[in-house]
């Protein structure tokens, strides 16, 4: 299909959705049906007012209609995920590379420095556990070129606490129902099946099995406020269905009640832990002094960590930027030029802010035209990036300081906005210009030097109004969605 034909098909698909978005009566009917379907199918979150109680829940924010996604981009993201799994795992094993890349960052970023200190200490003491479990999510946008063509460009790869796999498993049924109510059963049948909760659980279950103790449990290491608990419960339920015991605890509880035996096996209240699945620990506010001590204890243990501290460090934006340099991917995937090509094709422009001539050039470029870029700190989770005029303000303040090495600069991806309706509890319904972000889950398990599982574990589409620069579903900006392939 030529690019012109692709554009025509995209316009036709947009026109189909416009029938509902432009008709007030149809819109009202669809909104009622959508909200009830979300409740019926379990697309649920706790409320802001009561984040730790399930007496009152409401539907998680989601789009009224599935958003159009170029089929070629979706297939590309799915095909490259196993390559990214291999890359993340290989980089996590390179102490030399991580030290080289992060040395400048740890001098100016206390959070990364603390993670790196634990990493070095555990390395020095000796890694007890040869089983490595990775559950990641690689996030992309669809760059719209001046000629109307669309290309897949990576935003980041999340190596810790990649969320919404549970709720993403339930949203396809909601949009199928909405499209049927809309009188579009054929389009409803094209909504892709998706079950990340099952795929993520299979990775955890495989690691639990390799650990070798039927009496041992899986620990979900969770935040103090658990508004998104039901997303996690879907993964948890998959494990209980396999007769694998799951316990949920916070850092402080592990600090108070956790211990290691002489073989470094981790016990909490006498319960042996086979796998630690981190759904917390990805940002500075997750940690107190006591919590850092608990993180060290868990890293020192024989339990399988998801992720281990090295894999979490691979998710740093500075690592992402350095991997994009010419020749670096080839060092980590030396016998796999096809994988290198697939990965590199998803990269957008990534630039260092290191002290020196190259970093000075990056600073000057960003200050002169800040709207072309995104300034990114070494953080997981939404809401941390800096855009537009704020980039100029920040860089003018720190351009002569080593503090700038806490950031990288990335080209701002320019997707084509589409119209949709974002449904949030308690918010008036309105049609908005929106952009979408596609995530692909990766699931891998390595035992020693042998990769025993390497899979793409389903997808996640999140959509937000173009008036919001940054932030995900948990941050209250984006909403859950499904891809409608065009």
Tab-separated table of C-alpha atoms in Angstrom:
chain	number	residue	atom	x	y	z
A	1	UNK	CA	0.000	0.000	0.000
A	2	UNK	CA	1.411	3.415	-0.960
A	3	UNK	CA	1.743	6.250	1.549
A	4	UNK	CA	-1.096	8.105	-0.215
A	5	UNK	CA	-3.370	5.085	0.095
A	6	UNK	CA	-2.405	4.713	3.758
A	7	UNK	CA	-3.331	8.354	4.412
A	8	UNK	CA	-6.689	7.863	2.700
A	9	UNK	CA	-7.427	4.788	4.783
A	10	UNK	CA	-6.499	6.696	7.950
A	11	UNK	CA	-8.868	9.517	6.992
A	12	UNK	CA	-11.673	7.011	6.376
A	13	UNK	CA	-11.189	5.486	9.814
A	14	UNK	CA	-11.187	8.908	11.461
A	15	UNK	CA	-14.388	9.749	9.577
A	16	UNK	CA	-16.058	6.634	10.983
A	17	UNK	CA	-15.387	7.771	14.553
A	18	UNK	CA	-16.417	11.323	13.730
A	19	UNK	CA	-19.994	10.096	13.169
A	20	UNK	CA	-20.292	9.501	16.890
A	21	UNK	CA	-18.177	12.403	18.125
A	22	UNK	CA	-20.188	14.962	16.132
A	23	UNK	CA	-23.647	13.655	17.074
A	24	UNK	CA	-24.699	14.767	20.546
A	25	UNK	CA	-27.354	12.073	21.047
A	26	UNK	CA	-25.056	9.277	19.858
A	27	UNK	CA	-22.254	10.605	22.041
A	28	UNK	CA	-24.450	10.559	25.157
A	29	UNK	CA	-25.576	6.993	24.446
A	30	UNK	CA	-22.017	5.787	23.884
A	31	UNK	CA	-20.706	7.464	27.048
A	32	UNK	CA	-23.320	5.764	29.246
A	33	UNK	CA	-22.650	2.396	27.615
A	34	UNK	CA	-18.871	2.854	27.930
A	35	UNK	CA	-18.891	3.733	31.636
A	36	UNK	CA	-21.114	0.780	32.512
A	37	UNK	CA	-18.996	-1.551	30.372
A	38	UNK	CA	-15.851	-0.410	32.174
A	39	UNK	CA	-17.456	-1.230	35.527
A	40	UNK	CA	-18.816	-4.522	34.189
A	41	UNK	CA	-15.436	-5.664	32.859
A	42	UNK	CA	-13.372	-4.545	35.857
A	43	UNK	CA	-11.519	-1.517	34.484
A	44	UNK	CA	-11.379	-0.115	38.007
A	45	UNK	CA	-9.378	2.096	40.335
A	46	UNK	CA	-9.807	3.154	43.930
A	47	UNK	CA	-10.719	6.787	44.507
A	48	UNK	CA	-8.357	9.683	45.234
A	49	UNK	CA	-10.212	10.261	48.493
A	50	UNK	CA	-9.819	6.647	49.697
A	51	UNK	CA	-6.733	5.224	47.917
A	52	UNK	CA	-6.316	2.377	50.415
A	53	UNK	CA	-9.929	1.209	50.608
A	54	UNK	CA	-11.973	-0.823	48.131
A	55	UNK	CA	-15.415	0.019	49.582
A	56	UNK	CA	-15.757	2.634	46.848
A	57	UNK	CA	-14.151	2.184	43.441
A	58	UNK	CA	-14.799	3.795	40.076
A	59	UNK	CA	-13.866	3.179	36.478
A	60	UNK	CA	-10.265	3.955	35.574
A	61	UNK	CA	-10.007	6.825	33.064
A	62	UNK	CA	-10.272	5.613	29.462
A	63	UNK	CA	-11.142	6.762	25.937
A	64	UNK	CA	-14.670	6.521	24.620
A	65	UNK	CA	-13.407	5.021	21.351
A	66	UNK	CA	-10.233	3.114	20.398
A	67	UNK	CA	-7.582	5.318	18.797
A	68	UNK	CA	-6.247	4.698	15.298
A	69	UNK	CA	-2.715	3.279	15.269
A	70	UNK	CA	-0.735	2.571	12.072
A	71	UNK	CA	-0.542	-1.205	11.695
A	72	UNK	CA	3.042	-1.044	10.464
A	73	UNK	CA	4.138	0.838	13.601
A	74	UNK	CA	2.314	-1.569	15.899
A	75	UNK	CA	3.861	-4.609	14.192
A	76	UNK	CA	7.303	-2.975	14.349
A	77	UNK	CA	6.989	-2.319	18.095
A	78	UNK	CA	5.905	-5.890	18.704
A	79	UNK	CA	8.709	-7.345	16.568
A	80	UNK	CA	11.490	-5.345	18.274
A	81	UNK	CA	10.444	-6.075	21.864
A	82	UNK	CA	12.397	-9.318	22.189
A	83	UNK	CA	15.468	-7.448	20.896
A	84	UNK	CA	15.011	-4.827	23.609
A	85	UNK	CA	14.663	-7.586	26.223
A	86	UNK	CA	18.032	-9.014	25.136
A	87	UNK	CA	19.615	-5.571	25.098
A	88	UNK	CA	18.408	-4.621	28.590
A	89	UNK	CA	19.560	-7.944	30.008
A	90	UNK	CA	22.965	-7.762	28.321
A	91	UNK	CA	23.597	-4.156	29.387
A	92	UNK	CA	22.629	-5.027	32.980
A	93	UNK	CA	25.528	-7.489	33.044
A	94	UNK	CA	28.128	-4.915	31.940
A	95	UNK	CA	29.564	-3.348	35.081
A	96	UNK	CA	32.140	-1.493	33.005
A	97	UNK	CA	29.510	0.202	30.831
A	98	UNK	CA	27.201	1.132	33.714
A	99	UNK	CA	30.110	2.604	35.686
A	100	UNK	CA	31.379	4.538	32.683
A	101	UNK	CA	27.949	5.944	31.770
A	102	UNK	CA	26.665	6.745	35.260
A	103	UNK	CA	29.832	8.090	36.918
A	104	UNK	CA	28.999	11.696	36.020
A	105	UNK	CA	25.289	11.276	36.860
A	106	UNK	CA	25.811	9.950	40.388
A	107	UNK	CA	27.766	13.100	41.279
A	108	UNK	CA	24.699	15.282	40.716
A	109	UNK	CA	21.711	12.939	41.138
A	110	UNK	CA	21.335	11.601	44.666
A	111	UNK	CA	18.675	9.022	43.773
A	112	UNK	CA	20.778	7.395	41.050
A	113	UNK	CA	23.797	7.611	43.363
A	114	UNK	CA	22.007	5.647	46.089
A	115	UNK	CA	20.900	2.955	43.646
A	116	UNK	CA	24.432	2.786	42.268
A	117	UNK	CA	25.920	2.448	45.757
A	118	UNK	CA	23.721	-0.597	46.453
A	119	UNK	CA	24.615	-2.007	43.041
A	120	UNK	CA	28.338	-1.727	43.792
A	121	UNK	CA	27.969	-3.193	47.290
A	122	UNK	CA	26.002	-6.215	46.058
A	123	UNK	CA	28.532	-6.788	43.290
A	124	UNK	CA	31.375	-6.704	45.816
A	125	UNK	CA	29.597	-9.140	48.148
A	126	UNK	CA	28.782	-11.506	45.278
A	127	UNK	CA	25.514	-12.079	43.421
A	128	UNK	CA	23.685	-14.963	45.091
A	129	UNK	CA	20.868	-15.459	42.591
A	130	UNK	CA	21.594	-16.621	39.003
A	131	UNK	CA	17.920	-16.238	38.007
A	132	UNK	CA	17.116	-12.876	36.404
A	133	UNK	CA	13.530	-11.766	35.756
A	134	UNK	CA	12.749	-8.778	33.570
A	135	UNK	CA	9.288	-7.270	33.154
A	136	UNK	CA	9.693	-4.046	31.196
A	137	UNK	CA	7.677	-1.809	28.901
A	138	UNK	CA	9.032	0.065	25.906
A	139	UNK	CA	7.003	3.199	25.134
A	140	UNK	CA	6.651	4.856	21.730
A	141	UNK	CA	4.918	7.642	19.862
A	142	UNK	CA	4.147	7.877	16.157
A	143	UNK	CA	6.192	10.612	14.501
A	144	UNK	CA	4.283	12.326	11.710
A	145	UNK	CA	6.617	13.501	8.956
A	146	UNK	CA	6.131	16.565	6.758
A	147	UNK	CA	5.085	14.246	3.914
A	148	UNK	CA	2.366	12.658	6.082
A	149	UNK	CA	4.299	9.448	6.680
A	150	UNK	CA	4.307	7.915	10.166
A	151	UNK	CA	7.263	6.327	11.959
A	152	UNK	CA	7.685	4.595	15.326
A	153	UNK	CA	9.939	6.448	17.786
A	154	UNK	CA	10.868	5.289	21.274
A	155	UNK	CA	10.233	7.558	24.248
A	156	UNK	CA	11.802	5.355	26.907
A	157	UNK	CA	12.006	1.843	28.299
A	158	UNK	CA	10.621	1.275	31.793
A	159	UNK	CA	12.594	-1.413	33.612
A	160	UNK	CA	10.809	-1.216	36.989
A	161	UNK	CA	7.121	-1.227	37.992
A	162	UNK	CA	5.797	-1.093	34.406
A	163	UNK	CA	2.128	-0.670	35.241
A	164	UNK	CA	-1.349	-1.123	33.736
A	165	UNK	CA	-0.779	-4.624	32.361
A	166	UNK	CA	-3.756	-5.753	34.437
A	167	UNK	CA	-6.247	-3.093	33.362
A	168	UNK	CA	-5.004	-3.251	29.754
A	169	UNK	CA	-6.135	-6.881	29.771
A	170	UNK	CA	-9.728	-5.722	30.408
A	171	UNK	CA	-10.126	-2.686	28.136
A	172	UNK	CA	-10.535	-4.547	24.789
A	173	UNK	CA	-13.928	-5.904	25.899
A	174	UNK	CA	-15.061	-2.373	26.779
A	175	UNK	CA	-14.259	-0.919	23.360
A	176	UNK	CA	-15.720	-3.914	21.549
A	177	UNK	CA	-18.996	-3.275	23.381
A	178	UNK	CA	-18.936	0.480	22.673
A	179	UNK	CA	-18.404	-0.126	18.954
A	180	UNK	CA	-21.271	-2.618	18.853
A	181	UNK	CA	-23.562	-0.065	20.519
A	182	UNK	CA	-22.263	2.401	17.922
A	183	UNK	CA	-23.547	0.034	15.210
A	184	UNK	CA	-20.071	-1.032	14.107
A	185	UNK	CA	-19.796	-4.774	14.830
A	186	UNK	CA	-17.192	-5.320	12.096
A	187	UNK	CA	-14.917	-2.666	13.596
A	188	UNK	CA	-15.536	-4.163	17.054
A	189	UNK	CA	-14.193	-7.503	15.864
A	190	UNK	CA	-10.912	-5.809	14.903
A	191	UNK	CA	-10.056	-4.793	18.484
A	192	UNK	CA	-6.983	-6.869	19.282
A	193	UNK	CA	-6.982	-9.479	22.045
A	194	UNK	CA	-4.589	-8.455	24.804
A	195	UNK	CA	-3.676	-10.102	28.101
A	196	UNK	CA	-0.500	-8.638	29.610
A	197	UNK	CA	-1.515	-9.728	33.122
A	198	UNK	CA	-1.240	-13.376	32.044
A	199	UNK	CA	2.078	-12.797	30.249
A	200	UNK	CA	3.632	-10.871	33.160
A	201	UNK	CA	2.472	-13.581	35.571
A	202	UNK	CA	4.058	-16.274	33.401
A	203	UNK	CA	7.443	-14.599	33.799
A	204	UNK	CA	7.015	-14.401	37.574
A	205	UNK	CA	5.760	-17.995	37.729
A	206	UNK	CA	8.712	-19.274	35.702
A	207	UNK	CA	11.146	-17.534	38.067
A	208	UNK	CA	9.279	-18.937	41.091
A	209	UNK	CA	9.504	-22.421	39.587
A	210	UNK	CA	13.251	-22.097	38.930
A	211	UNK	CA	13.783	-20.896	42.510
A	212	UNK	CA	12.771	-24.402	43.507
A	213	UNK	CA	10.634	-24.178	46.647
A	214	UNK	CA	6.882	-24.803	46.553
A	215	UNK	CA	6.562	-23.267	50.015
A	216	UNK	CA	8.109	-19.942	48.979
A	217	UNK	CA	5.914	-16.953	48.081
A	218	UNK	CA	6.016	-14.046	45.646
A	219	UNK	CA	6.339	-10.630	47.304
A	220	UNK	CA	4.617	-7.667	45.638
A	221	UNK	CA	6.594	-4.700	47.008
A	222	UNK	CA	3.968	-1.944	46.924
A	223	UNK	CA	3.541	1.754	47.657
A	224	UNK	CA	1.923	3.190	50.765
A	225	UNK	CA	-0.964	4.572	48.702
A	226	UNK	CA	-2.417	1.868	46.482
A	227	UNK	CA	-5.046	3.517	44.328
A	228	UNK	CA	-4.064	1.315	41.379
A	229	UNK	CA	-4.203	-1.929	43.359
A	230	UNK	CA	-6.711	-3.607	41.040
A	231	UNK	CA	-4.287	-3.372	38.120
A	232	UNK	CA	-1.854	-5.390	40.264
A	233	UNK	CA	-4.547	-7.776	41.515
A	234	UNK	CA	-5.088	-9.117	37.982
A	235	UNK	CA	-1.441	-10.216	37.816
A	236	UNK	CA	-1.698	-11.533	41.356
A	237	UNK	CA	-4.815	-13.552	40.503
A	238	UNK	CA	-2.962	-15.258	37.658
A	239	UNK	CA	-0.357	-16.410	40.180
A	240	UNK	CA	-2.931	-17.648	42.697
A	241	UNK	CA	-4.522	-19.628	39.829
A	242	UNK	CA	-1.174	-21.397	39.510
A	243	UNK	CA	-1.191	-22.127	43.279
A	244	UNK	CA	1.592	-19.613	43.887
A	245	UNK	CA	1.242	-17.721	47.161
A	246	UNK	CA	1.430	-13.931	46.925
A	247	UNK	CA	1.956	-11.449	49.767
A	248	UNK	CA	1.841	-7.644	49.494
A	249	UNK	CA	4.118	-5.564	51.705
A	250	UNK	CA	5.691	-2.093	51.821
A	251	UNK	CA	9.374	-1.284	52.267
A	252	UNK	CA	8.936	-0.399	55.923
A	253	UNK	CA	7.346	-3.762	56.670
A	254	UNK	CA	10.262	-5.585	55.013
A	255	UNK	CA	12.661	-3.501	57.095
A	256	UNK	CA	10.840	-4.362	60.332
A	257	UNK	CA	9.986	-8.012	59.686
A	258	UNK	CA	12.405	-9.238	57.005
A	259	UNK	CA	15.594	-11.225	57.556
A	260	UNK	CA	18.157	-13.344	55.738
A	261	UNK	CA	19.237	-16.810	56.875
A	262	UNK	CA	22.786	-18.164	56.544
A	263	UNK	CA	22.098	-19.029	52.876
A	264	UNK	CA	20.786	-15.506	52.238
A	265	UNK	CA	17.241	-16.721	51.760
A	266	UNK	CA	14.780	-13.899	52.460
A	267	UNK	CA	12.066	-14.460	55.067
A	268	UNK	CA	9.228	-12.116	56.046
A	269	UNK	CA	7.320	-13.197	59.167
A	270	UNK	CA	8.802	-16.649	58.643
A	271	UNK	CA	7.565	-16.843	55.023
A	272	UNK	CA	10.324	-17.575	52.504
A	273	UNK	CA	10.287	-15.252	49.471
A	274	UNK	CA	11.156	-16.649	46.046
A	275	UNK	CA	10.446	-13.578	43.877
A	276	UNK	CA	10.275	-9.848	44.687
A	277	UNK	CA	8.100	-7.936	42.207
A	278	UNK	CA	8.711	-4.203	42.669
A	279	UNK	CA	5.652	-1.988	42.143
A	280	UNK	CA	7.381	0.708	44.163
A	281	UNK	CA	10.961	1.925	44.440
A	282	UNK	CA	11.231	3.793	41.144
A	283	UNK	CA	11.299	7.369	42.446
A	284	UNK	CA	12.972	9.229	45.347
A	285	UNK	CA	9.770	9.735	47.345
A	286	UNK	CA	9.435	5.947	47.683
A	287	UNK	CA	12.448	5.939	50.021
A	288	UNK	CA	13.293	6.849	53.586
A	289	UNK	CA	16.522	5.815	55.326
A	290	UNK	CA	14.701	2.699	56.545
A	291	UNK	CA	13.395	1.959	53.053
A	292	UNK	CA	16.884	2.169	51.568
A	293	UNK	CA	18.018	-0.379	54.178
A	294	UNK	CA	15.151	-2.670	53.150
A	295	UNK	CA	16.126	-2.327	49.473
A	296	UNK	CA	19.702	-3.343	50.302
A	297	UNK	CA	18.472	-6.330	52.318
A	298	UNK	CA	16.355	-7.549	49.407
A	299	UNK	CA	19.155	-7.028	46.891
A	300	UNK	CA	21.513	-9.036	49.099
A	301	UNK	CA	19.035	-11.912	49.298
A	302	UNK	CA	18.718	-15.062	47.260
A	303	UNK	CA	15.223	-14.046	46.103
A	304	UNK	CA	14.741	-13.308	42.404
A	305	UNK	CA	14.388	-9.536	42.029
A	306	UNK	CA	12.156	-7.958	39.390
A	307	UNK	CA	14.079	-5.936	38.597
A	308	UNK	CA	17.458	-6.431	40.182
A	309	UNK	CA	19.237	-3.164	40.849
A	310	UNK	CA	21.416	-3.398	37.732
A	311	UNK	CA	18.351	-3.707	35.515
A	312	UNK	CA	16.748	-0.716	37.202
A	313	UNK	CA	19.876	1.318	36.427
A	314	UNK	CA	19.623	0.328	32.754
A	315	UNK	CA	16.347	2.278	32.708
A	316	UNK	CA	18.201	5.541	33.451
A	317	UNK	CA	17.801	8.102	30.664
A	318	UNK	CA	21.579	8.558	30.475
A	319	UNK	CA	21.912	4.874	29.558
A	320	UNK	CA	19.253	5.317	26.863
A	321	UNK	CA	21.171	8.249	25.414
A	322	UNK	CA	24.525	6.456	25.414
A	323	UNK	CA	23.039	3.340	23.768
A	324	UNK	CA	21.985	5.546	20.849
A	325	UNK	CA	25.600	6.492	20.060
A	326	UNK	CA	27.031	4.970	16.869
A	327	UNK	CA	28.611	1.565	17.452
A	328	UNK	CA	27.331	1.009	21.007
A	329	UNK	CA	24.500	-1.386	20.179
A	330	UNK	CA	26.919	-3.487	18.145
A	331	UNK	CA	29.077	-4.031	21.243
A	332	UNK	CA	26.154	-5.544	23.137
A	333	UNK	CA	24.591	-7.476	20.241
A	334	UNK	CA	27.728	-8.278	18.193
A	335	UNK	CA	26.307	-11.242	16.288
A	336	UNK	CA	22.867	-9.857	15.654
A	337	UNK	CA	22.940	-7.052	13.075
A	338	UNK	CA	19.224	-7.479	12.347
A	339	UNK	CA	18.342	-6.793	15.988
A	340	UNK	CA	20.670	-3.770	16.020
A	341	UNK	CA	18.918	-2.406	12.938
A	342	UNK	CA	15.448	-3.008	14.389
A	343	UNK	CA	16.345	-1.273	17.649
A	344	UNK	CA	18.150	1.674	16.058
A	345	UNK	CA	15.248	2.392	13.702
A	346	UNK	CA	13.117	3.299	16.756
A	347	UNK	CA	15.592	5.846	18.157
A	348	UNK	CA	14.942	9.548	17.889
A	349	UNK	CA	17.624	12.181	18.497
A	350	UNK	CA	19.243	11.812	21.942
A	351	UNK	CA	21.906	14.248	23.136
A	352	UNK	CA	24.375	14.399	26.014
A	353	UNK	CA	24.599	17.316	28.432
A	354	UNK	CA	27.977	16.206	29.792
A	355	UNK	CA	30.497	18.907	30.629
A	356	UNK	CA	32.573	19.474	27.505
A	357	UNK	CA	32.293	20.595	23.893
A	358	UNK	CA	29.577	18.102	22.910
A	359	UNK	CA	27.423	18.985	25.914
A	360	UNK	CA	27.955	22.710	25.341
A	361	UNK	CA	26.682	22.261	21.783
A	362	UNK	CA	23.581	20.467	23.102
A	363	UNK	CA	22.877	23.263	25.591
A	364	UNK	CA	23.193	25.947	22.897
A	365	UNK	CA	20.940	23.997	20.534
A	366	UNK	CA	18.235	23.554	23.198
A	367	UNK	CA	18.316	27.172	24.362
A	368	UNK	CA	18.013	28.487	20.803
A	369	UNK	CA	14.966	26.339	19.921
A	370	UNK	CA	13.502	24.692	23.053
A	371	UNK	CA	10.194	23.684	21.431
A	372	UNK	CA	12.039	21.057	19.388
A	373	UNK	CA	13.155	19.118	22.463
A	374	UNK	CA	12.323	17.427	25.758
A	375	UNK	CA	14.649	17.736	28.780
A	376	UNK	CA	14.618	14.468	30.725
A	377	UNK	CA	15.942	13.642	34.216
A	378	UNK	CA	16.942	10.129	35.342
A	379	UNK	CA	13.444	9.124	36.471
A	380	UNK	CA	10.726	6.550	35.879
A	381	UNK	CA	7.081	7.562	36.137
A	382	UNK	CA	5.265	10.432	34.447
A	383	UNK	CA	5.400	14.139	35.138
A	384	UNK	CA	9.182	14.621	35.383
A	385	UNK	CA	10.062	15.944	31.927
A	386	UNK	CA	10.618	19.591	31.010
A	387	UNK	CA	9.241	21.249	27.868
A	388	UNK	CA	9.260	24.455	25.844
A	389	UNK	CA	10.289	27.702	27.489
A	390	UNK	CA	10.951	25.866	30.771
A	391	UNK	CA	13.860	24.089	29.038
A	392	UNK	CA	15.480	27.432	28.293
A	393	UNK	CA	14.960	28.635	31.882
A	394	UNK	CA	16.472	25.489	33.412
A	395	UNK	CA	19.456	25.332	31.063
A	396	UNK	CA	20.275	29.032	31.407
A	397	UNK	CA	20.387	28.449	35.151
A	398	UNK	CA	22.588	25.321	35.108
A	399	UNK	CA	24.474	25.521	31.791
A	400	UNK	CA	27.815	26.229	33.465
A	401	UNK	CA	27.260	23.691	36.237
A	402	UNK	CA	27.828	19.964	36.485
A	403	UNK	CA	24.187	19.802	37.573
A	404	UNK	CA	23.223	19.655	33.886
A	405	UNK	CA	24.624	16.106	33.739
A	406	UNK	CA	21.543	14.941	35.664
A	407	UNK	CA	19.588	15.377	32.387
A	408	UNK	CA	19.609	14.303	28.771
A	409	UNK	CA	18.017	16.069	25.810
A	410	UNK	CA	15.717	14.288	23.362
A	411	UNK	CA	14.037	15.369	20.147
A	412	UNK	CA	10.372	16.071	20.771
A	413	UNK	CA	8.310	13.525	18.861
A	414	UNK	CA	5.555	15.147	16.799
A	415	UNK	CA	2.546	12.814	16.433
A	416	UNK	CA	-0.646	13.561	14.478
A	417	UNK	CA	-3.487	14.527	16.843
A	418	UNK	CA	-6.854	12.762	16.545
A	419	UNK	CA	-10.211	13.573	18.109
A	420	UNK	CA	-11.512	11.412	20.950
A	421	UNK	CA	-13.417	11.679	24.192
A	422	UNK	CA	-11.523	11.102	27.457
A	423	UNK	CA	-13.752	9.673	30.177
A	424	UNK	CA	-12.854	10.485	33.782
A	425	UNK	CA	-15.116	10.070	36.785
A	426	UNK	CA	-16.570	13.393	37.869
A	427	UNK	CA	-15.338	15.262	34.787
A	428	UNK	CA	-17.618	16.771	32.111
A	429	UNK	CA	-17.604	14.917	28.795
A	430	UNK	CA	-15.963	16.769	25.928
A	431	UNK	CA	-14.262	15.906	22.681
A	432	UNK	CA	-10.525	16.698	22.632
A	433	UNK	CA	-7.604	16.709	20.247
A	434	UNK	CA	-5.487	13.806	21.481
A	435	UNK	CA	-2.181	12.007	21.018
A	436	UNK	CA	-1.396	8.406	21.936
A	437	UNK	CA	1.543	6.497	23.349
A	438	UNK	CA	2.024	2.794	22.624
A	439	UNK	CA	3.763	0.547	25.140
A	440	UNK	CA	4.954	-3.021	24.528
A	441	UNK	CA	5.553	-5.243	27.545
A	442	UNK	CA	8.658	-7.392	27.604
A	443	UNK	CA	8.978	-10.579	29.644
A	444	UNK	CA	12.264	-12.447	29.982
A	445	UNK	CA	13.858	-14.925	32.360
A	446	UNK	CA	17.545	-15.826	32.319
A	447	UNK	CA	18.989	-18.690	34.364
A	448	UNK	CA	22.745	-18.294	34.538
A	449	UNK	CA	23.799	-17.738	30.937
A	450	UNK	CA	20.723	-19.374	29.419
A	451	UNK	CA	17.720	-17.290	28.361
A	452	UNK	CA	14.761	-19.535	29.213
A	453	UNK	CA	12.002	-17.044	28.321
A	454	UNK	CA	11.989	-14.036	26.008
A	455	UNK	CA	8.579	-12.768	24.935
A	456	UNK	CA	6.549	-9.718	24.027
A	457	UNK	CA	3.896	-9.681	26.749
A	458	UNK	CA	1.090	-7.672	25.185
A	459	UNK	CA	0.556	-3.953	24.744
A	460	UNK	CA	-0.741	-0.789	26.381
A	461	UNK	CA	-2.141	2.269	24.627
A	462	UNK	CA	-2.501	5.512	26.602
A	463	UNK	CA	-4.008	8.692	25.215
A	464	UNK	CA	-4.023	12.286	26.457
A	465	UNK	CA	-5.217	15.681	25.332
A	466	UNK	CA	-2.612	17.707	23.400
A	467	UNK	CA	-2.869	20.428	26.071
A	468	UNK	CA	-0.891	18.181	28.442
A	469	UNK	CA	2.831	17.877	27.734
A	470	UNK	CA	3.743	15.116	30.185
A	471	UNK	CA	2.294	12.513	32.526
A	472	UNK	CA	0.649	9.098	32.446
A	473	UNK	CA	-2.553	7.499	33.709
A	474	UNK	CA	-1.362	7.243	37.320
A	475	UNK	CA	-0.416	10.931	37.185
A	476	UNK	CA	-3.979	11.787	36.144
A	477	UNK	CA	-3.123	13.041	32.647
A	478	UNK	CA	-3.375	10.120	30.193
A	479	UNK	CA	-6.198	7.583	29.990
A	480	UNK	CA	-6.369	3.919	28.983
A	481	UNK	CA	-7.060	3.135	25.352
A	482	UNK	CA	-6.936	0.385	22.712
A	483	UNK	CA	-5.273	0.498	19.306
A	484	UNK	CA	-7.525	0.333	16.267
A	485	UNK	CA	-5.102	-0.734	13.550
A	486	UNK	CA	-5.239	1.116	10.249
